[in-house]
Structures are given as structure tokens and as C-alpha cells.
């Protein structure tokens, strides 16, 4: 009797495991081939609003730039701020979003917006990698976490897109 019960439990557990794996597979498959999940989109939009509100508060205007989510990134960069022909755009790496959505929302959006703001303010220097003291101050004011350290020094692009 006890043995039978154990067998049933095992079968049920196996079925649950298969369902769980299938669901995981489906989710990552869907993520790869379709747009990002709405939950991520909403979090990004919400964070951008917060960043722009903070910009309004500290700098007197909200400088909104196109925020583009793309899977065309090469390598492991989280985000990019691109300045081309007088236009500033921010790109977020879709490929690392699933594993790093919290980091994207908490740190990367404010980080890249601080770069955008530097372009807007004319604080552009070809001699630095873009992470100046002014940039750091802006990053903090825009609500960024981890403005002291940055993962990549090559996230500011002037001119042609790297992809
Ligand atoms: Zn940066």
C-alpha cells in the first residue's frame, strides 16, 4: 500500500517536472523569437518615466530620447548611448534582458540617460570615455544605482552604430 502511494507520488512529480520544463522551454523560446514580455516592457517604460521626472526636477526639463530594445548587440553590453547627426538614442540589449531585467531597470536606464543628458548639455569630450564626474552626478540624480562603477567603458558611441 505504502509502496503504491510512493509510486503515485513519483509519477505525479515526474509529470509536474515535465510541465515545468516545457513551460520554461516555451518561455525562453518565446522570448527569443518574439517581442519582450509585457511585464519587462512596463517596467522599462515606468523606469523611463521616473528618470525623466527626476531630470525635470533636477535640470528643469525632461529630455526624452528614443529608447530602442534590440537583439542586434554583439557581445555582452547592457546598453548603449548613441550620438549621431545631432540625435541621441539609447539602445538596450534584448539578449541579456531575461537574465538581467532587474539590473537593466535599476541601473542601465538611468546610466544611459545620464549619457544622453551630457550630449544635451554639450558636455562631450572625445578624450574621456563619457564617464566624467558630471556624468556620474547626473546618473545619481536620475536615480541610477551603481553609478560609481560601470560594466563597460564603451557604451558611448559617436557616429556610426556598431551594428
Ligand atoms: Zn556608460
Short mmCIF file of C-alpha atoms and ligand atoms in Angstrom, two decimals:
data_model
loop_
_atom_site.label_atom_id
_atom_site.label_comp_id
_atom_site.label_asym_id
_atom_site.label_seq_id
_atom_site.Cartn_x
_atom_site.Cartn_y
_atom_site.Cartn_z
CA UNK A 1 0.00 0.00 0.00
CA UNK A 2 2.70 2.42 1.05
CA UNK A 3 4.81 1.41 -1.91
CA UNK A 4 1.91 2.10 -4.27
CA UNK A 5 1.46 5.57 -2.82
CA UNK A 6 5.12 6.27 -3.29
CA UNK A 7 4.86 5.20 -6.91
CA UNK A 8 1.92 7.52 -7.50
CA UNK A 9 3.81 10.38 -5.88
CA UNK A 10 6.73 9.71 -8.14
CA UNK A 11 4.55 9.70 -11.23
CA UNK A 12 2.87 12.95 -10.23
CA UNK A 13 6.24 14.52 -9.51
CA UNK A 14 7.54 13.42 -12.90
CA UNK A 15 4.55 14.91 -14.67
CA UNK A 16 4.99 18.18 -12.80
CA UNK A 17 8.67 18.24 -13.73
CA UNK A 18 7.85 17.74 -17.39
CA UNK A 19 5.24 20.51 -17.29
CA UNK A 20 7.72 22.80 -15.58
CA UNK A 21 10.45 22.10 -18.14
CA UNK A 22 8.06 22.53 -21.03
CA UNK A 23 6.89 25.84 -19.64
CA UNK A 24 10.47 27.03 -19.18
CA UNK A 25 11.38 25.94 -22.66
CA UNK A 26 8.32 27.64 -24.09
CA UNK A 27 9.07 30.87 -22.25
CA UNK A 28 12.67 31.08 -23.37
CA UNK A 29 11.69 30.05 -26.88
CA UNK A 30 9.00 32.71 -26.97
CA UNK A 31 11.45 35.24 -25.59
CA UNK A 32 13.96 34.52 -28.30
CA UNK A 33 11.54 34.69 -31.18
CA UNK A 34 9.04 37.30 -30.14
CA UNK A 35 8.95 40.65 -28.52
CA UNK A 36 9.95 41.04 -24.88
CA UNK A 37 7.33 40.16 -22.25
CA UNK A 38 4.84 42.89 -21.39
CA UNK A 39 5.98 42.83 -17.78
CA UNK A 40 9.50 43.86 -18.85
CA UNK A 41 8.17 46.46 -21.23
CA UNK A 42 6.03 48.01 -18.50
CA UNK A 43 8.91 48.08 -16.05
CA UNK A 44 11.16 49.79 -18.61
CA UNK A 45 8.50 52.36 -19.53
CA UNK A 46 7.80 53.02 -15.86
CA UNK A 47 11.51 53.48 -15.08
CA UNK A 48 11.98 55.82 -18.03
CA UNK A 49 9.13 57.96 -16.68
CA UNK A 50 10.82 58.08 -13.27
CA UNK A 51 14.15 59.05 -14.81
CA UNK A 52 12.50 61.82 -16.85
CA UNK A 53 10.64 63.10 -13.79
CA UNK A 54 13.93 63.28 -11.88
CA UNK A 55 15.52 65.09 -14.82
CA UNK A 56 12.69 67.61 -14.79
CA UNK A 57 13.19 68.10 -11.07
CA UNK A 58 17.00 68.48 -11.12
CA UNK A 59 17.65 70.02 -14.53
CA UNK A 60 14.40 71.80 -15.36
CA UNK A 61 13.48 69.76 -18.42
CA UNK A 62 12.76 66.19 -19.43
CA UNK A 63 14.91 65.28 -22.41
CA UNK A 64 13.20 62.26 -23.89
CA UNK A 65 15.17 60.25 -26.43
CA UNK A 66 14.24 57.10 -28.38
CA UNK A 67 14.71 54.02 -26.20
CA UNK A 68 15.25 51.08 -28.50
CA UNK A 69 15.32 47.45 -27.44
CA UNK A 70 17.25 45.35 -29.90
CA UNK A 71 18.84 41.92 -30.22
CA UNK A 72 21.46 43.19 -32.66
CA UNK A 73 24.06 43.76 -29.96
CA UNK A 74 27.32 41.95 -30.33
CA UNK A 75 28.90 40.97 -27.05
CA UNK A 76 27.61 41.45 -23.54
CA UNK A 77 26.93 45.18 -23.37
CA UNK A 78 23.73 46.04 -21.49
CA UNK A 79 23.09 49.37 -23.09
CA UNK A 80 24.44 51.97 -25.45
CA UNK A 81 24.03 55.70 -25.84
CA UNK A 82 24.48 56.72 -29.45
CA UNK A 83 25.03 60.26 -30.72
CA UNK A 84 24.66 60.59 -34.44
CA UNK A 85 23.94 63.63 -36.60
CA UNK A 86 22.80 65.60 -33.58
CA UNK A 87 20.36 62.90 -32.49
CA UNK A 88 20.73 60.87 -29.32
CA UNK A 89 19.30 57.36 -28.94
CA UNK A 90 19.54 54.75 -26.23
CA UNK A 91 19.74 51.07 -27.07
CA UNK A 92 19.11 48.24 -24.64
CA UNK A 93 20.37 44.74 -25.26
CA UNK A 94 17.44 42.37 -25.57
CA UNK A 95 19.74 39.34 -25.46
CA UNK A 96 20.71 39.88 -21.82
CA UNK A 97 17.35 41.20 -20.68
CA UNK A 98 15.86 37.96 -19.48
CA UNK A 99 18.70 37.30 -17.05
CA UNK A 100 19.32 40.95 -16.16
CA UNK A 101 15.99 42.74 -16.16
CA UNK A 102 16.44 43.99 -12.59
CA UNK A 103 19.87 45.39 -13.39
CA UNK A 104 18.53 46.94 -16.61
CA UNK A 105 15.75 48.70 -14.74
CA UNK A 106 17.69 49.70 -11.61
CA UNK A 107 20.93 50.78 -13.23
CA UNK A 108 21.22 50.75 -17.00
CA UNK A 109 18.36 53.07 -17.98
CA UNK A 110 19.48 55.92 -15.69
CA UNK A 111 23.11 55.26 -16.66
CA UNK A 112 22.40 55.66 -20.38
CA UNK A 113 20.03 58.60 -19.84
CA UNK A 114 22.84 60.36 -17.96
CA UNK A 115 24.96 59.97 -21.11
CA UNK A 116 22.09 61.35 -23.21
CA UNK A 117 21.87 64.33 -20.85
CA UNK A 118 25.61 65.01 -21.24
CA UNK A 119 25.11 65.25 -25.00
CA UNK A 120 22.15 67.57 -24.48
CA UNK A 121 24.20 69.79 -22.15
CA UNK A 122 27.12 69.79 -24.58
CA UNK A 123 29.45 68.03 -22.14
CA UNK A 124 31.08 65.98 -24.82
CA UNK A 125 34.73 65.20 -24.74
CA UNK A 126 36.44 62.87 -27.11
CA UNK A 127 39.21 62.46 -24.56
CA UNK A 128 37.18 60.63 -21.95
CA UNK A 129 35.03 57.54 -22.26
CA UNK A 130 31.99 59.55 -21.23
CA UNK A 131 32.01 58.65 -17.55
CA UNK A 132 33.05 62.04 -16.26
CA UNK A 133 32.34 63.48 -12.82
CA UNK A 134 29.45 65.42 -14.37
CA UNK A 135 28.08 62.23 -15.87
CA UNK A 136 28.31 60.46 -12.50
CA UNK A 137 26.46 63.28 -10.78
CA UNK A 138 23.73 63.12 -13.44
CA UNK A 139 23.48 59.35 -13.14
CA UNK A 140 22.90 59.62 -9.38
CA UNK A 141 20.40 62.46 -9.79
CA UNK A 142 18.47 60.43 -12.36
CA UNK A 143 18.07 57.65 -9.83
CA UNK A 144 20.74 55.26 -11.06
CA UNK A 145 22.15 52.61 -8.77
CA UNK A 146 25.82 51.67 -9.19
CA UNK A 147 26.80 54.97 -10.84
CA UNK A 148 30.24 54.61 -9.28
CA UNK A 149 31.15 51.56 -11.25
CA UNK A 150 30.28 50.76 -14.80
CA UNK A 151 30.42 47.47 -16.58
CA UNK A 152 31.65 48.76 -19.90
CA UNK A 153 33.63 51.83 -20.90
CA UNK A 154 32.49 51.51 -24.48
CA UNK A 155 28.81 52.28 -24.16
CA UNK A 156 29.03 55.78 -25.62
CA UNK A 157 29.11 55.87 -29.38
CA UNK A 158 29.59 58.91 -31.52
CA UNK A 159 28.79 58.36 -35.15
CA UNK A 160 28.04 55.09 -36.78
CA UNK A 161 26.12 52.37 -34.96
CA UNK A 162 28.20 49.33 -34.08
CA UNK A 163 25.56 47.07 -35.61
ZN1 LIG B 1 28.30 54.48 -19.67
#
